[in-house]
Structure formats: C-alpha cells, structure tokens
Amino acid sequence: MKKLLIFGDGKYNKNVKLKLVPFITSRLAPFIGFTLIIVLISKLNYPELGKFSYLTAMYSLPVVLISMPLAMIGNISVEEKNNGKSGYDIFLSGLPIAILMSLLGFISALIMKDNIISKENESVITASKIYIFCVPLLIANTYLFYFIEGFVNNIAMAKVKLITTFTSSFVIISISFYVKKLLTWHVFSVFLLI
C-alpha cells in the first residue's frame, strides 16, 4: 500500500517540486498580462477590442505553428547537458533552424497581411504592419525561452517572463493615460519594443 502512495521515484518528485512553480509562473504570467490588456482595451475603447482580438488570433497562427519544432531545444539541451556538451554548442546547433523558422514566420505574416487584411481600415493596417515584425521575434523568443529554461535555469526564465509581462502591462496602462483612445497599434508597438 505504501508503494501506491508514492508517485514516481524520489528524483522525479524532487524535480517536479523544484520546477513546477517556475514552469507555471512562466506560462501564467503572459496569460495574466494579456488578459489585463484585453480588459483595459475593452474598458477604454471597446470597439477596438474586435480589431485587437482579430489580429492577435490571426498572427498567432504562424507564431504558434512555426515555433512548435523549436520547443524541442528544451529536451535536447537537457540531454546534451547530461552528456557534457557546452551550452554554447547546444545553442549554436539549433540557431540556424530558429533563424529559418523566424524567417518563415515573417514571410507567412507578410502573406497574411497582403491577402487577408482589409485595405480600408488604416488602424488595422498600421497595427498589422507592426505585428508583422513581432512574429519573427516571438518565434526566436520561443527558441531562447526553451533553451534557457532547459539548459540554464527555469527560475531565471520565470523571472524574465514576469518582468517583461508586467513591464508591457505597465507601459500600456501608462500610454492609456496619454491617448484619447487606446488603439491596437499602441499595444502592438509596446509588444515590439518589449
């Protein structure tokens, strides 16, 4: 009966206890920050919420789908680290595919902008032009995120996610005090900057 109460071996339990909070934090922080931004837009300029949601959902397709293979760097870096390979070598071995995927994301975003976005709404066009440059950076950040989390330290990555998320939220809230209406391109400009 005692064996049934133990979940996994001791190493597994210890690993989960050490890494679970940073793992959850690094994924929950962007979710909370994004939710705050949506609430802010709906409160200050509700008609803009549709544009923001539309463009975010549209451009998340190339970001998420193209960056998925880059998530493997976390597993590779842990395995290679155990084999004594340096972080520099591990990072450089995956960098060419990260750059290629970022370029593919950028091209995909350009094609989407030219073929899907209405040419009549200047605000949407401006926001779209800004977000196109966010796409390759977000894909490259996926590579960096999983490398740092897998090879360096997941606690450091959780702190970076918290700082960037709440810095973005703070800057967007600050901008909202200086503009009459908070627009999607304001938010995307902050995303690009951060």
mmCIF file of C-alpha atoms in Angstrom:
data_model
loop_
_atom_site.group_PDB
_atom_site.id
_atom_site.type_symbol
_atom_site.label_atom_id
_atom_site.label_comp_id
_atom_site.label_asym_id
_atom_site.label_seq_id
_atom_site.Cartn_x
_atom_site.Cartn_y
_atom_site.Cartn_z
ATOM 1 C CA MET A 1 0.000 0.000 0.000
ATOM 2 C CA LYS A 2 2.845 2.387 0.832
ATOM 3 C CA LYS A 3 4.306 1.956 -2.669
ATOM 4 C CA LEU A 4 0.990 3.030 -4.197
ATOM 5 C CA LEU A 5 1.094 6.303 -2.282
ATOM 6 C CA ILE A 6 4.465 7.272 -3.759
ATOM 7 C CA PHE A 7 4.110 8.965 -7.133
ATOM 8 C CA GLY A 8 7.208 8.249 -9.212
ATOM 9 C CA ASP A 9 10.670 7.843 -7.824
ATOM 10 C CA GLY A 10 12.396 10.287 -5.490
ATOM 11 C CA LYS A 11 14.283 12.082 -8.282
ATOM 12 C CA TYR A 12 11.077 12.699 -10.215
ATOM 13 C CA ASN A 13 9.242 14.082 -7.182
ATOM 14 C CA LYS A 14 12.164 16.328 -6.298
ATOM 15 C CA ASN A 15 12.416 17.587 -9.883
ATOM 16 C CA VAL A 16 8.688 18.358 -10.035
ATOM 17 C CA LYS A 17 8.790 20.221 -6.721
ATOM 18 C CA LEU A 18 11.751 22.330 -7.851
ATOM 19 C CA LYS A 19 10.486 23.135 -11.337
ATOM 20 C CA LEU A 20 6.699 23.242 -11.080
ATOM 21 C CA VAL A 21 6.308 26.771 -9.683
ATOM 22 C CA PRO A 22 8.706 28.406 -12.187
ATOM 23 C CA PHE A 23 7.133 26.362 -15.010
ATOM 24 C CA ILE A 24 3.624 27.533 -14.103
ATOM 25 C CA THR A 25 4.775 31.109 -13.459
ATOM 26 C CA SER A 26 6.499 31.455 -16.837
ATOM 27 C CA ARG A 27 3.295 30.394 -18.594
ATOM 28 C CA LEU A 28 0.748 32.042 -16.317
ATOM 29 C CA ALA A 29 2.381 35.499 -16.258
ATOM 30 C CA PRO A 30 1.918 36.173 -20.005
ATOM 31 C CA PHE A 31 -1.659 34.889 -19.778
ATOM 32 C CA ILE A 32 -2.454 37.268 -16.899
ATOM 33 C CA GLY A 33 -0.740 40.185 -18.640
ATOM 34 C CA PHE A 34 -2.577 39.518 -21.888
ATOM 35 C CA THR A 35 -5.882 39.278 -20.008
ATOM 36 C CA LEU A 36 -5.190 42.624 -18.302
ATOM 37 C CA ILE A 37 -4.544 44.210 -21.686
ATOM 38 C CA ILE A 38 -7.805 42.819 -23.086
ATOM 39 C CA VAL A 39 -9.731 44.140 -20.070
ATOM 40 C CA LEU A 40 -8.043 47.532 -20.463
ATOM 41 C CA ILE A 41 -8.887 47.761 -24.171
ATOM 42 C CA SER A 42 -12.491 46.720 -23.560
ATOM 43 C CA LYS A 43 -12.810 49.298 -20.778
ATOM 44 C CA LEU A 44 -11.152 52.220 -22.597
ATOM 45 C CA ASN A 45 -12.049 51.559 -26.236
ATOM 46 C CA TYR A 46 -14.452 48.644 -26.599
ATOM 47 C CA PRO A 47 -14.794 48.870 -30.426
ATOM 48 C CA GLU A 48 -11.016 48.348 -30.692
ATOM 49 C CA LEU A 49 -11.280 45.009 -28.875
ATOM 50 C CA GLY A 50 -12.510 43.283 -32.030
ATOM 51 C CA LYS A 51 -9.519 44.522 -34.072
ATOM 52 C CA PHE A 52 -7.082 43.536 -31.343
ATOM 53 C CA SER A 53 -8.577 40.058 -30.984
ATOM 54 C CA TYR A 54 -8.748 39.557 -34.748
ATOM 55 C CA LEU A 55 -5.123 40.489 -35.412
ATOM 56 C CA THR A 56 -3.778 38.674 -32.363
ATOM 57 C CA ALA A 57 -5.607 35.481 -33.317
ATOM 58 C CA MET A 58 -4.570 35.746 -36.960
ATOM 59 C CA TYR A 59 -0.874 36.330 -36.338
ATOM 60 C CA SER A 60 -0.730 33.773 -33.534
ATOM 61 C CA LEU A 61 -1.139 31.088 -36.213
ATOM 62 C CA PRO A 62 2.337 31.483 -37.734
ATOM 63 C CA VAL A 63 3.879 32.166 -34.321
ATOM 64 C CA VAL A 64 2.487 29.055 -32.664
ATOM 65 C CA LEU A 65 2.598 26.630 -35.582
ATOM 66 C CA ILE A 66 6.023 27.581 -36.897
ATOM 67 C CA SER A 67 7.669 27.786 -33.467
ATOM 68 C CA MET A 68 6.439 24.369 -32.287
ATOM 69 C CA PRO A 69 9.518 22.456 -33.527
ATOM 70 C CA LEU A 70 11.742 24.904 -31.639
ATOM 71 C CA ALA A 71 10.299 23.682 -28.327
ATOM 72 C CA MET A 72 12.409 20.542 -28.754
ATOM 73 C CA ILE A 73 15.512 22.545 -27.838
ATOM 74 C CA GLY A 74 14.480 22.224 -24.172
ATOM 75 C CA ASN A 75 14.635 18.431 -24.330
ATOM 76 C CA ILE A 76 17.772 18.441 -26.475
ATOM 77 C CA SER A 77 19.583 20.866 -24.182
ATOM 78 C CA VAL A 78 18.854 18.775 -21.071
ATOM 79 C CA GLU A 79 20.009 15.597 -22.827
ATOM 80 C CA GLU A 80 23.149 17.212 -24.254
ATOM 81 C CA LYS A 81 23.923 18.896 -20.936
ATOM 82 C CA ASN A 82 23.892 15.462 -19.298
ATOM 83 C CA ASN A 83 26.335 14.280 -21.997
ATOM 84 C CA GLY A 84 28.747 17.102 -21.125
ATOM 85 C CA LYS A 85 28.156 19.297 -24.169
ATOM 86 C CA SER A 86 28.551 23.045 -23.607
ATOM 87 C CA GLY A 87 25.600 25.421 -23.684
ATOM 88 C CA TYR A 88 27.313 27.413 -26.404
ATOM 89 C CA ASP A 89 27.467 24.365 -28.699
ATOM 90 C CA ILE A 90 23.882 23.359 -27.946
ATOM 91 C CA PHE A 91 22.622 26.881 -28.590
ATOM 92 C CA LEU A 92 24.531 27.256 -31.856
ATOM 93 C CA SER A 93 23.380 23.860 -33.126
ATOM 94 C CA GLY A 94 19.730 24.950 -33.025
ATOM 95 C CA LEU A 95 20.241 28.575 -34.042
ATOM 96 C CA PRO A 96 20.090 28.028 -37.846
ATOM 97 C CA ILE A 97 16.669 26.366 -37.640
ATOM 98 C CA ALA A 98 15.454 29.085 -35.252
ATOM 99 C CA ILE A 99 16.505 31.747 -37.761
ATOM 100 C CA LEU A 100 14.903 29.820 -40.620
ATOM 101 C CA MET A 101 11.645 29.405 -38.692
ATOM 102 C CA SER A 102 11.647 33.110 -37.788
ATOM 103 C CA LEU A 103 12.079 33.999 -41.454
ATOM 104 C CA LEU A 104 9.248 31.632 -42.418
ATOM 105 C CA GLY A 105 7.039 33.266 -39.795
ATOM 106 C CA PHE A 106 7.848 36.727 -41.133
ATOM 107 C CA ILE A 107 7.043 35.666 -44.720
ATOM 108 C CA SER A 108 3.815 33.986 -43.571
ATOM 109 C CA ALA A 109 2.783 37.145 -41.713
ATOM 110 C CA LEU A 110 3.507 39.278 -44.799
ATOM 111 C CA ILE A 111 1.408 36.978 -46.988
ATOM 112 C CA MET A 112 -1.416 37.062 -44.459
ATOM 113 C CA LYS A 113 -1.301 40.863 -44.275
ATOM 114 C CA ASP A 114 -1.425 41.232 -48.052
ATOM 115 C CA ASN A 115 -4.181 38.667 -48.625
ATOM 116 C CA ILE A 116 -6.403 38.775 -45.544
ATOM 117 C CA ILE A 117 -6.281 42.275 -44.040
ATOM 118 C CA SER A 118 -8.814 44.758 -45.354
ATOM 119 C CA LYS A 119 -7.146 47.649 -47.139
ATOM 120 C CA GLU A 120 -9.859 50.070 -45.991
ATOM 121 C CA ASN A 121 -9.138 50.321 -42.266
ATOM 122 C CA GLU A 122 -5.991 52.370 -41.674
ATOM 123 C CA SER A 123 -5.809 51.479 -37.972
ATOM 124 C CA VAL A 124 -5.853 47.741 -38.702
ATOM 125 C CA ILE A 125 -3.237 48.145 -41.453
ATOM 126 C CA THR A 126 -0.932 50.091 -39.101
ATOM 127 C CA ALA A 127 -1.351 47.541 -36.302
ATOM 128 C CA SER A 128 -0.791 44.709 -38.768
ATOM 129 C CA LYS A 129 2.429 46.271 -40.094
ATOM 130 C CA ILE A 130 3.768 46.487 -36.540
ATOM 131 C CA TYR A 131 2.762 42.949 -35.579
ATOM 132 C CA ILE A 132 4.451 41.514 -38.676
ATOM 133 C CA PHE A 133 7.775 42.453 -37.092
ATOM 134 C CA CYS A 134 6.682 40.898 -33.781
ATOM 135 C CA VAL A 135 6.140 37.496 -35.443
ATOM 136 C CA PRO A 136 9.813 36.591 -36.126
ATOM 137 C CA LEU A 137 10.854 37.957 -32.748
ATOM 138 C CA LEU A 138 8.217 35.854 -30.992
ATOM 139 C CA ILE A 139 9.412 32.750 -32.839
ATOM 140 C CA ALA A 140 13.049 33.466 -31.959
ATOM 141 C CA ASN A 141 11.961 34.127 -28.359
ATOM 142 C CA THR A 142 10.394 30.658 -28.264
ATOM 143 C CA TYR A 143 13.791 29.179 -29.078
ATOM 144 C CA LEU A 144 15.525 31.322 -26.468
ATOM 145 C CA PHE A 145 12.815 30.626 -23.880
ATOM 146 C CA TYR A 146 13.072 26.851 -24.139
ATOM 147 C CA PHE A 147 16.875 26.875 -24.340
ATOM 148 C CA ILE A 148 17.225 28.987 -21.200
ATOM 149 C CA GLU A 149 14.535 27.013 -19.396
ATOM 150 C CA GLY A 150 16.079 23.657 -20.363
ATOM 151 C CA PHE A 151 19.791 24.420 -20.128
ATOM 152 C CA VAL A 152 20.338 27.442 -17.922
ATOM 153 C CA ASN A 153 17.641 27.849 -15.293
ATOM 154 C CA ASN A 154 13.854 27.757 -15.364
ATOM 155 C CA ILE A 155 13.658 30.109 -12.365
ATOM 156 C CA ALA A 156 15.551 32.783 -14.319
ATOM 157 C CA MET A 157 13.144 32.314 -17.227
ATOM 158 C CA ALA A 158 10.123 32.671 -14.949
ATOM 159 C CA LYS A 159 11.547 35.959 -13.625
ATOM 160 C CA VAL A 160 12.158 37.239 -17.164
ATOM 161 C CA LYS A 161 8.582 36.368 -18.143
ATOM 162 C CA LEU A 162 7.193 38.133 -15.063
ATOM 163 C CA ILE A 163 9.276 41.252 -15.647
ATOM 164 C CA THR A 164 8.518 41.548 -19.382
ATOM 165 C CA THR A 165 4.818 40.807 -18.926
ATOM 166 C CA PHE A 166 4.271 43.334 -16.195
ATOM 167 C CA THR A 167 6.524 45.912 -17.882
ATOM 168 C CA SER A 168 4.372 45.600 -21.020
ATOM 169 C CA SER A 169 1.190 45.937 -18.990
ATOM 170 C CA PHE A 170 2.554 48.953 -17.101
ATOM 171 C CA VAL A 171 3.655 50.719 -20.310
ATOM 172 C CA ILE A 172 0.294 50.061 -21.977
ATOM 173 C CA ILE A 173 -1.566 51.370 -18.923
ATOM 174 C CA SER A 174 0.694 54.453 -18.932
ATOM 175 C CA ILE A 175 0.013 55.055 -22.637
ATOM 176 C CA SER A 176 -3.724 54.833 -21.977
ATOM 177 C CA PHE A 177 -3.481 57.974 -19.806
ATOM 178 C CA TYR A 178 -1.946 59.991 -22.656
ATOM 179 C CA VAL A 179 -4.118 58.980 -25.616
ATOM 180 C CA LYS A 180 -7.804 59.673 -26.136
ATOM 181 C CA LYS A 181 -8.471 56.125 -27.294
ATOM 182 C CA LEU A 182 -6.191 53.151 -26.766
ATOM 183 C CA LEU A 183 -5.672 51.590 -30.199
ATOM 184 C CA THR A 184 -4.400 48.165 -31.221
ATOM 185 C CA TRP A 185 -1.282 49.618 -32.798
ATOM 186 C CA HIS A 186 -0.370 51.239 -29.462
ATOM 187 C CA VAL A 187 -0.436 47.815 -27.799
ATOM 188 C CA PHE A 188 1.471 46.125 -30.634
ATOM 189 C CA SER A 189 4.124 48.857 -30.542
ATOM 190 C CA VAL A 190 4.724 48.039 -26.881
ATOM 191 C CA PHE A 191 4.907 44.321 -27.705
ATOM 192 C CA LEU A 192 7.517 45.035 -30.383
ATOM 193 C CA LEU A 193 9.509 47.310 -28.082
ATOM 194 C CA ILE A 194 9.497 44.920 -25.115
#
